[in-house]
Amino acid sequence: MSEHGKHLKNLLKGAGFNVLNLAITVVLGFVLVPYIISMLGPRHYVIYAAIGQIVGCFAILDLGIDSAVSRYFVLHFAKGEKRECIEIANTALFLFVWIGLVGFLAISLVGWGIYVLYPDMEDRELFFIVLLINAMVFGLNFPLRALNGIINGTLHQELTGSRDVLFKLLGTGLIVLALYLGFGLIGMALSSIVIFFLNIIILYRLVYAVFPEFVFSVSFYRKELVRKLVSFGTFTFLVFIGDNLSTKGGFFIFTWMVSLEAATSYTAVSVNLSTNFFALMSVIGGGWLITWFTYLHANGEQELLDKSLRLSYKICVYSGTFMLFGLIAWSPDFVTRWLPAKVLDAYPFSDVYPSLILLSLYVWISQIQAPNTKLLFAMAKHHVLGYLAVAGGLINVASCVVLVYCGWGITGIALSAFVIETCVRGIIIPVYVRFLLGESVVVYYLRLLSYVFVAAVACVVPGLISYALLAPSYPRIFLVGGLCAMAYAPTIFFLGFDRSERTQIIDKAKKSLTKSRG
């Protein structure tokens, strides 16, 4: 196998582990939350959830620098510039140390403010102690991002992906054990410290396994690299802000202009299901594409880059369309089975179904265009995406105010997000990318529409299966989902990929089967 082939295989394995990690997170979310509530009690669970929200808010301190480290490391690694790689990693390490310290102090200050302002708060000492422990772990984990960037930068995302799965399971096991032994919130917080020390040991070993030339030294710290990393990360941060304005801005507008209670079904159904759709698609068409495109762009492999782009469009369209079909076809029966009858009586699913479809289309548009946005990151041209994301987010907030005022309600909020996403990522960004690549816009859209048409044809048989067998029962829903997947995949395989692509898929499947038997 060629060097390029090995790197791509590692990236795809990493994406597979990320999908597995997401699946584990979703399953554990359903299973673990009731257990935590029963072991902690309602009051301590609220403290646990509140601390999670407080600490989570400070994740924005990353400012997109994480992605900048991986991008520039890959760029120099592809060119064999090892000294530059060492300088980037050390600069990022010292930068993250300072960011982690700021995060620890900021979270501690928030905790102290709550402690002082609410003297009558129940268990406020416990709240403050647990928050301090979580703040410390939060700050300590920031420098580990630099080590993670080295591993990802050497195109070994299969190692970070498998490590994430391992620590997800191990962390969950420690939480369950701490609760079972009666250590409560303190035990849960201390378990995260154990995970940190295990994490740093494994990361240290992995770094020297994939990049043995690496050395830790302040002499490799470069001020000019700080500006470069922050500059790249700032526009990544703008994309993050813009996306949050588009996805969450409408919810806050609605609750402000109407009521929180009226948004219950919208939050529980439309936002929840579409968010899981977005999370899964973000893994499939996620960071591994940035790494791969950066590697090819740095090596001047234009032909392989073009081929990779076409294949990534197919992967995103075919996987995204099937999941879009599933949300539209299966969500009525799933929600009927999932939500209690009294909730459905108060908030009929028919009222929220249009918003679910629109938000799902919003995610679908965003993710079938993922190769375009990831290419912009790889080429360091993502400043355009940052400006457009923020502009689109602000326009979305303004249009939500107008639509809610005019009586469109939650459907208007979802419609606003869908229309803006279609304009920004469905039209403007693809046209800009075609300009950078010197390609025809018409040819691009015709090719993309052909992929969408194949995916739509492949959904015909799954549609008939769903119509005939679907019912509001978990076994029936999972059965229908499996049958639909088995009907969809062969159609996509024969109609969606050309002969050479099918041959490569079969060869890789045979090699994997032979290796597993061996």
XYZ file of C-alpha atoms in Angstrom:
518
model
C 0.000 0.000 0.000
C 1.287 3.479 -0.868
C 2.105 6.095 1.767
C -0.990 8.086 0.760
C -3.133 4.951 1.053
C -1.844 4.216 4.565
C -2.584 7.744 5.733
C -6.101 7.678 4.260
C -6.772 4.280 5.843
C -5.726 5.628 9.252
C -7.977 8.672 8.848
C -10.955 6.521 7.867
C -10.340 4.253 10.854
C -10.282 7.360 13.039
C -13.613 8.487 11.589
C -15.002 5.012 12.314
C -13.879 5.191 15.938
C -15.452 8.651 16.215
C -18.779 7.240 14.976
C -18.463 4.456 17.560
C -17.647 7.009 20.261
C -20.721 9.036 19.345
C -22.921 5.934 19.399
C -21.571 4.983 22.833
C -22.222 8.524 24.080
C -25.843 8.434 22.897
C -26.502 4.982 24.372
C -24.822 5.852 27.676
C -26.837 9.060 27.782
C -30.058 7.052 27.751
C -28.792 4.440 30.221
C -26.567 6.406 32.600
C -28.697 9.481 33.341
C -31.469 7.585 35.217
C -28.796 5.726 37.210
C -27.009 8.966 38.163
C -30.308 10.564 39.219
C -31.235 7.560 41.363
C -27.810 7.426 43.033
C -27.310 11.151 43.572
C -30.894 12.204 44.194
C -32.663 15.057 42.376
C -30.914 17.907 44.242
C -27.359 16.658 43.741
C -28.123 15.760 40.126
C -29.126 19.380 39.496
C -25.787 20.467 41.003
C -24.000 17.979 38.746
C -25.855 19.273 35.660
C -25.297 22.930 36.609
C -21.549 22.390 37.027
C -21.443 20.686 33.644
C -23.157 23.684 32.050
C -20.821 26.176 33.734
C -17.656 24.325 32.733
C -19.005 23.681 29.232
C -19.497 27.401 28.619
C -15.720 27.944 28.895
C -14.945 25.501 26.078
C -14.996 28.550 23.795
C -11.603 29.532 25.279
C -10.126 27.161 22.706
C -10.871 29.921 20.144
C -10.427 27.405 17.325
C -6.692 27.039 18.082
C -7.106 23.269 18.364
C -7.943 22.999 14.662
C -5.116 25.410 13.784
C -2.531 23.197 15.504
C -3.581 20.099 13.553
C -3.774 22.021 10.274
C -0.303 23.576 10.415
C 1.282 20.443 11.840
C -0.099 18.427 8.909
C 1.116 21.098 6.485
C 4.732 20.864 7.657
C 4.632 17.115 8.305
C 3.581 16.511 4.699
C 6.639 18.477 3.534
C 8.983 16.648 5.890
C 9.698 19.832 7.873
C 10.122 18.212 11.287
C 11.707 21.184 13.050
C 8.700 23.338 12.123
C 6.420 20.589 13.471
C 8.305 20.631 16.788
C 8.022 24.428 16.964
C 4.265 24.346 16.321
C 3.680 21.639 18.943
C 5.734 23.393 21.627
C 4.201 26.786 20.877
C 0.723 25.249 21.075
C 1.623 23.481 24.315
C 2.701 26.680 26.075
C -0.273 28.557 24.609
C -2.707 25.947 25.895
C -1.068 26.029 29.329
C -1.948 29.720 29.607
C -5.456 29.175 28.220
C -5.994 26.342 30.711
C -4.865 28.578 33.560
C -7.242 31.328 32.461
C -10.055 28.782 32.238
C -9.352 27.439 35.732
C -9.306 30.942 37.239
C -12.447 32.042 35.373
C -14.476 28.974 36.397
C -13.222 29.303 39.990
C -14.252 32.964 40.013
C -17.746 32.049 38.812
C -17.972 29.418 41.537
C -16.813 31.875 44.191
C -19.374 34.418 42.980
C -22.192 31.875 43.298
C -20.883 30.852 46.739
C -20.904 34.467 47.983
C -24.123 35.664 46.305
C -26.224 32.696 47.411
C -25.433 32.120 51.114
C -28.682 30.190 51.639
C -28.014 27.768 48.763
C -28.242 24.142 49.848
C -24.938 22.213 49.686
C -23.086 25.320 48.516
C -19.784 24.058 49.989
C -20.187 20.805 48.074
C -21.067 22.760 44.935
C -17.958 24.937 45.254
C -15.576 22.020 45.964
C -16.854 19.921 43.051
C -16.744 22.936 40.735
C -13.108 23.631 41.745
C -12.128 20.023 40.992
C -13.819 20.198 37.597
C -12.191 23.576 36.919
C -8.775 22.099 37.692
C -9.336 19.134 35.366
C -10.634 21.524 32.701
C -7.446 23.597 32.900
C -5.134 20.580 32.980
C -6.771 19.017 29.926
C -6.072 22.027 27.694
C -2.314 21.304 27.222
C -3.220 17.750 26.225
C -4.793 19.223 23.090
C -1.317 20.039 21.819
C -0.305 16.380 22.210
C -3.520 15.345 20.491
C -2.648 17.743 17.672
C 0.687 15.981 17.139
C -0.995 12.596 16.768
C -3.674 13.948 14.428
C -1.049 15.972 12.581
C 0.897 12.818 11.717
C -2.352 11.466 10.217
C -2.883 8.885 12.947
C -6.446 9.771 13.891
C -7.180 6.091 14.382
C -5.074 6.334 17.555
C -6.918 9.359 18.945
C -10.249 7.816 17.950
C -9.576 4.487 19.666
C -8.198 6.309 22.719
C -11.392 8.392 22.955
C -13.522 5.240 22.868
C -11.348 3.597 25.540
C -11.523 6.576 27.895
C -15.244 7.062 27.290
C -15.857 3.525 28.555
C -13.264 3.780 31.321
C -14.585 7.146 32.529
C -18.127 5.806 32.590
C -16.994 2.763 34.546
C -15.261 4.935 37.147
C -18.366 7.113 37.535
C -20.574 4.069 38.044
C -18.077 2.641 40.543
C -17.814 5.923 42.480
C -21.593 6.178 42.736
C -21.964 2.507 43.679
C -19.428 2.936 46.500
C -21.343 5.960 47.769
C -18.767 8.669 46.999
C -21.375 10.819 45.243
C -20.410 14.059 43.485
C -16.926 14.142 45.024
C -16.222 10.655 43.713
C -17.438 11.566 40.233
C -15.197 14.630 40.194
C -12.144 12.715 41.445
C -12.664 10.039 38.789
C -12.006 12.704 36.149
C -8.587 13.346 37.757
C -7.760 9.645 37.446
C -8.759 9.767 33.780
C -6.530 12.816 33.252
C -3.388 11.083 34.572
C -4.077 7.928 32.560
C -4.719 10.103 29.518
C -1.429 11.971 29.784
C 0.545 8.733 30.158
C -1.005 7.208 27.041
C -0.763 10.433 25.037
C 2.934 10.795 25.943
C 3.643 7.281 24.675
C 1.597 7.752 21.506
C 3.338 11.026 20.649
C 6.778 9.412 20.689
C 5.453 6.381 18.824
C 4.216 8.451 15.855
C 6.767 11.283 16.035
C 9.930 10.076 17.822
C 11.827 13.259 16.874
C 9.637 15.380 19.118
C 11.184 17.178 22.117
C 9.636 19.370 24.817
C 11.594 22.591 25.165
C 10.802 26.257 25.701
C 13.528 27.032 23.151
C 11.106 25.932 20.403
C 8.469 28.434 21.472
C 7.839 30.999 18.697
C 5.837 34.205 19.203
C 5.150 34.542 15.482
C 3.498 31.114 15.528
C 1.146 32.278 18.278
C -0.158 34.966 15.940
C -0.531 32.439 13.111
C -2.383 29.906 15.275
C -4.651 32.542 16.827
C -5.376 34.091 13.417
C -6.421 30.736 11.940
C -8.360 29.799 15.065
C -10.206 33.126 15.226
C -12.055 32.430 11.989
C -12.810 28.897 13.167
C -14.278 30.496 16.270
C -16.371 32.834 14.081
C -17.791 29.793 12.279
C -18.652 28.292 15.673
C -20.390 31.511 16.784
C -22.292 31.822 13.506
C -23.456 28.207 13.598
C -24.685 28.616 17.171
C -26.591 31.772 16.240
C -28.252 29.825 13.421
C -29.060 26.703 15.444
C -29.809 28.159 18.891
C -30.641 31.798 18.259
C -34.171 31.046 17.119
C -34.907 29.031 20.256
C -33.971 31.937 22.548
C -35.960 34.367 20.396
C -39.031 32.142 20.624
C -38.791 31.653 24.392
C -38.266 35.404 24.848
C -41.205 36.432 22.641
C -43.592 33.576 23.519
C -42.702 31.332 26.474
C -40.335 28.596 27.547
C -43.196 26.142 27.976
C -44.375 26.664 24.400
C -40.939 25.586 23.133
C -41.023 22.271 25.006
C -41.930 20.050 22.066
C -39.659 21.991 19.718
C -36.699 21.407 22.044
C -37.492 17.789 22.924
C -38.197 16.638 19.368
C -36.973 18.946 16.594
C -33.796 20.237 18.228
C -32.898 16.949 19.914
C -33.275 14.702 16.855
C -31.744 17.154 14.377
C -28.793 17.749 16.738
C -28.037 14.015 16.843
C -28.287 13.968 13.040
C -25.816 16.858 12.874
C -23.420 15.196 15.340
C -23.307 11.950 13.363
C -22.863 13.719 10.023
C -20.153 15.929 11.523
C -18.179 12.791 12.327
C -18.660 11.269 8.873
C -17.686 14.467 7.060
C -15.601 15.970 9.836
C -12.058 16.727 10.882
C -10.494 13.793 9.052
C -11.372 15.521 5.773
C -9.518 18.676 6.842
C -6.443 16.606 7.711
C -6.534 14.644 4.447
C -7.178 17.680 2.246
C -4.404 19.618 4.013
C -1.978 16.753 3.448
C -2.802 16.542 -0.280
C -2.791 20.320 -0.730
C 0.627 20.595 0.933
C 2.053 17.871 -1.337
C 0.554 19.407 -4.477
C -1.439 16.229 -5.165
C -4.134 18.023 -7.150
C -5.359 14.962 -9.053
C -5.739 12.898 -5.886
C -7.344 15.900 -4.148
C -9.956 16.169 -6.919
C -10.648 12.442 -6.699
C -10.933 12.636 -2.910
C -13.337 15.559 -3.173
C -15.655 13.664 -5.517
C -15.615 10.591 -3.288
C -16.244 12.658 -0.139
C -19.240 14.342 -1.802
C -20.676 10.893 -2.488
C -20.080 9.705 1.079
C -21.737 12.804 2.563
C -24.696 12.798 0.156
C -25.416 9.063 0.403
C -25.092 8.820 4.190
C -26.847 12.149 4.822
C -29.788 11.379 2.536
C -30.441 8.020 4.190
C -30.449 9.616 7.657
C -32.682 12.436 6.389
C -35.082 9.805 5.048
C -35.021 8.038 8.417
C -35.846 11.200 10.357
C -38.748 12.043 8.072
C -40.145 8.498 7.807
C -39.512 7.049 11.254
C -39.724 10.010 13.642
C -43.570 10.014 13.943
C -43.627 6.432 15.237
C -40.436 6.876 17.271
C -41.660 10.017 19.037
C -45.074 8.430 19.665
C -43.321 5.551 21.435
C -40.617 7.676 23.067
C -42.592 10.520 24.694
C -45.235 9.931 27.392
C -48.868 10.162 26.283
C -49.555 13.180 28.490
C -46.731 15.100 26.788
C -48.062 14.225 23.327
C -51.564 15.266 24.378
C -50.287 18.645 25.525
C -47.855 19.077 22.610
C -49.086 17.126 19.543
C -46.309 15.833 17.295
C -48.128 17.155 14.228
C -47.440 20.694 15.461
C -43.696 20.157 15.605
C -43.234 17.791 12.639
C -42.809 20.583 10.032
C -40.041 22.187 12.107
C -38.302 18.807 12.448
C -38.339 18.356 8.660
C -36.975 21.870 8.088
C -34.217 21.510 10.687
C -33.301 18.103 9.245
C -33.059 19.676 5.778
C -30.910 22.413 7.335
C -28.495 19.777 8.643
C -28.611 17.868 5.350
C -27.687 20.959 3.308
C -24.849 21.732 5.700
C -23.392 18.237 5.661
C -23.590 17.374 1.964
C -21.533 20.534 1.480
C -19.065 19.522 4.213
C -16.233 18.741 1.737
C -16.387 22.362 0.528
C -16.101 23.846 4.013
C -13.369 21.374 5.030
C -11.396 22.261 1.905
C -11.537 25.934 2.884
C -10.019 25.041 6.266
C -7.339 22.946 4.560
C -6.435 25.857 2.254
C -6.621 28.419 5.103
C -9.391 30.227 3.200
C -11.980 29.710 5.918
C -12.099 33.407 6.806
C -14.828 33.733 4.167
C -16.808 30.973 5.877
C -16.338 32.715 9.238
C -17.672 36.043 7.991
C -20.593 34.383 6.192
C -21.463 32.201 9.206
C -21.647 35.203 11.543
C -23.594 37.270 9.001
C -25.995 34.369 8.422
C -26.414 33.863 12.175
C -27.249 37.533 12.765
C -29.693 37.562 9.828
C -31.271 34.406 11.246
C -31.828 36.050 14.648
C -33.422 39.091 12.988
C -35.638 37.005 10.700
C -36.745 34.845 13.654
C -37.953 37.959 15.467
C -39.990 38.949 12.404
C -41.396 35.455 11.745
C -42.363 34.826 15.375
C -43.965 38.269 15.540
C -45.960 37.413 12.393
C -47.250 34.227 14.014
C -45.103 31.607 12.274
C -43.939 30.195 15.627
C -41.454 27.333 15.756
C -42.010 26.524 12.077
C -40.830 30.016 11.195
C -37.680 29.540 13.302
C -36.797 26.308 11.510
C -37.659 27.827 8.107
C -35.332 30.766 8.755
C -32.403 28.482 9.611
C -33.039 26.301 6.547
C -33.238 29.202 4.071
C -30.097 30.908 5.397
C -28.107 27.672 5.437
C -29.175 26.962 1.866
C -27.973 30.400 0.763
C -24.662 30.352 2.663
C -23.459 26.736 2.413
C -25.640 25.532 -0.402
C -24.919 28.374 -2.851
C -22.306 30.975 -1.837
C -19.635 28.647 -0.409
C -19.773 26.093 -3.275
C -19.482 28.916 -5.837
C -16.489 30.378 -3.970
C -14.781 26.957 -3.780
C -15.332 26.413 -7.521
C -13.683 29.815 -8.082
C -10.658 28.767 -6.025
C -10.380 25.452 -7.876
C -11.026 26.969 -11.313
C -13.948 24.594 -11.937
C -17.341 25.055 -13.556
C -20.156 25.801 -11.121
C -22.705 24.228 -13.471
C -20.717 20.984 -13.738
C -20.394 20.856 -9.941
C -24.121 21.233 -9.301
C -25.038 18.742 -12.029
C -22.670 16.211 -10.484
C -24.055 16.867 -6.999
C -27.637 16.569 -8.214
C -26.790 13.223 -9.816
C -25.603 11.958 -6.409
C -28.787 13.238 -4.762
C -30.902 11.570 -7.467
C -29.171 8.214 -6.918
C -29.742 8.529 -3.158
C -33.417 9.392 -3.721
C -33.871 6.344 -5.982
C -32.192 4.170 -3.349
C -34.762 5.401 -0.783
C -37.742 4.084 -2.776
C -37.604 0.501 -1.469
C -36.882 1.635 2.124
C -39.904 3.909 1.781
C -42.127 0.977 0.840
C -40.714 -1.120 3.693
C -41.387 1.680 6.170
C -44.933 2.170 4.890
C -45.729 -1.532 5.213
C -44.045 -2.453 8.502
C -43.515 0.639 10.638
C -45.318 0.936 13.977
C -44.747 2.854 17.245
C -42.755 0.025 18.785
C -38.997 -0.034 19.404
C -38.511 -3.590 18.003
C -40.476 -2.677 14.854
C -38.601 0.601 14.408
C -35.179 -1.076 14.745
C -36.297 -3.922 12.471
C -37.484 -1.489 9.809
C -34.272 0.522 10.155
C -32.138 -2.576 9.592
C -34.201 -3.750 6.612
C -34.091 -0.278 5.065
C -30.320 -0.101 5.463
C -29.942 -3.512 3.806
C -32.120 -2.362 0.895
C -30.419 1.036 0.581
C -26.768 -0.056 0.658
C -26.753 -2.395 -2.421
C -28.540 0.208 -4.546
C -26.009 2.847 -3.582
C -23.144 0.421 -4.170
C -24.163 -0.401 -7.743
C -25.667 2.934 -8.822
C -23.696 5.393 -6.725
C -20.122 4.259 -7.368
C -18.339 3.627 -10.660
C -16.605 0.352 -11.529
C -13.171 1.362 -10.230
C -14.643 2.565 -6.931
C -16.610 -0.660 -6.519
C -13.477 -2.692 -7.220
C -11.537 -0.762 -4.573
C -14.319 -1.237 -2.023
C -14.460 -4.999 -2.702
C -10.667 -5.348 -2.531
C -10.500 -3.500 0.774
C -13.356 -5.615 2.159
C -11.534 -8.800 1.124
C -8.293 -7.626 2.739
C -10.109 -6.726 5.955
C -11.857 -10.114 5.988
C -8.579 -11.950 5.360
C -6.847 -9.996 8.129
C -9.681 -10.690 10.596
C -9.541 -14.419 9.824
C -5.771 -14.407 10.177
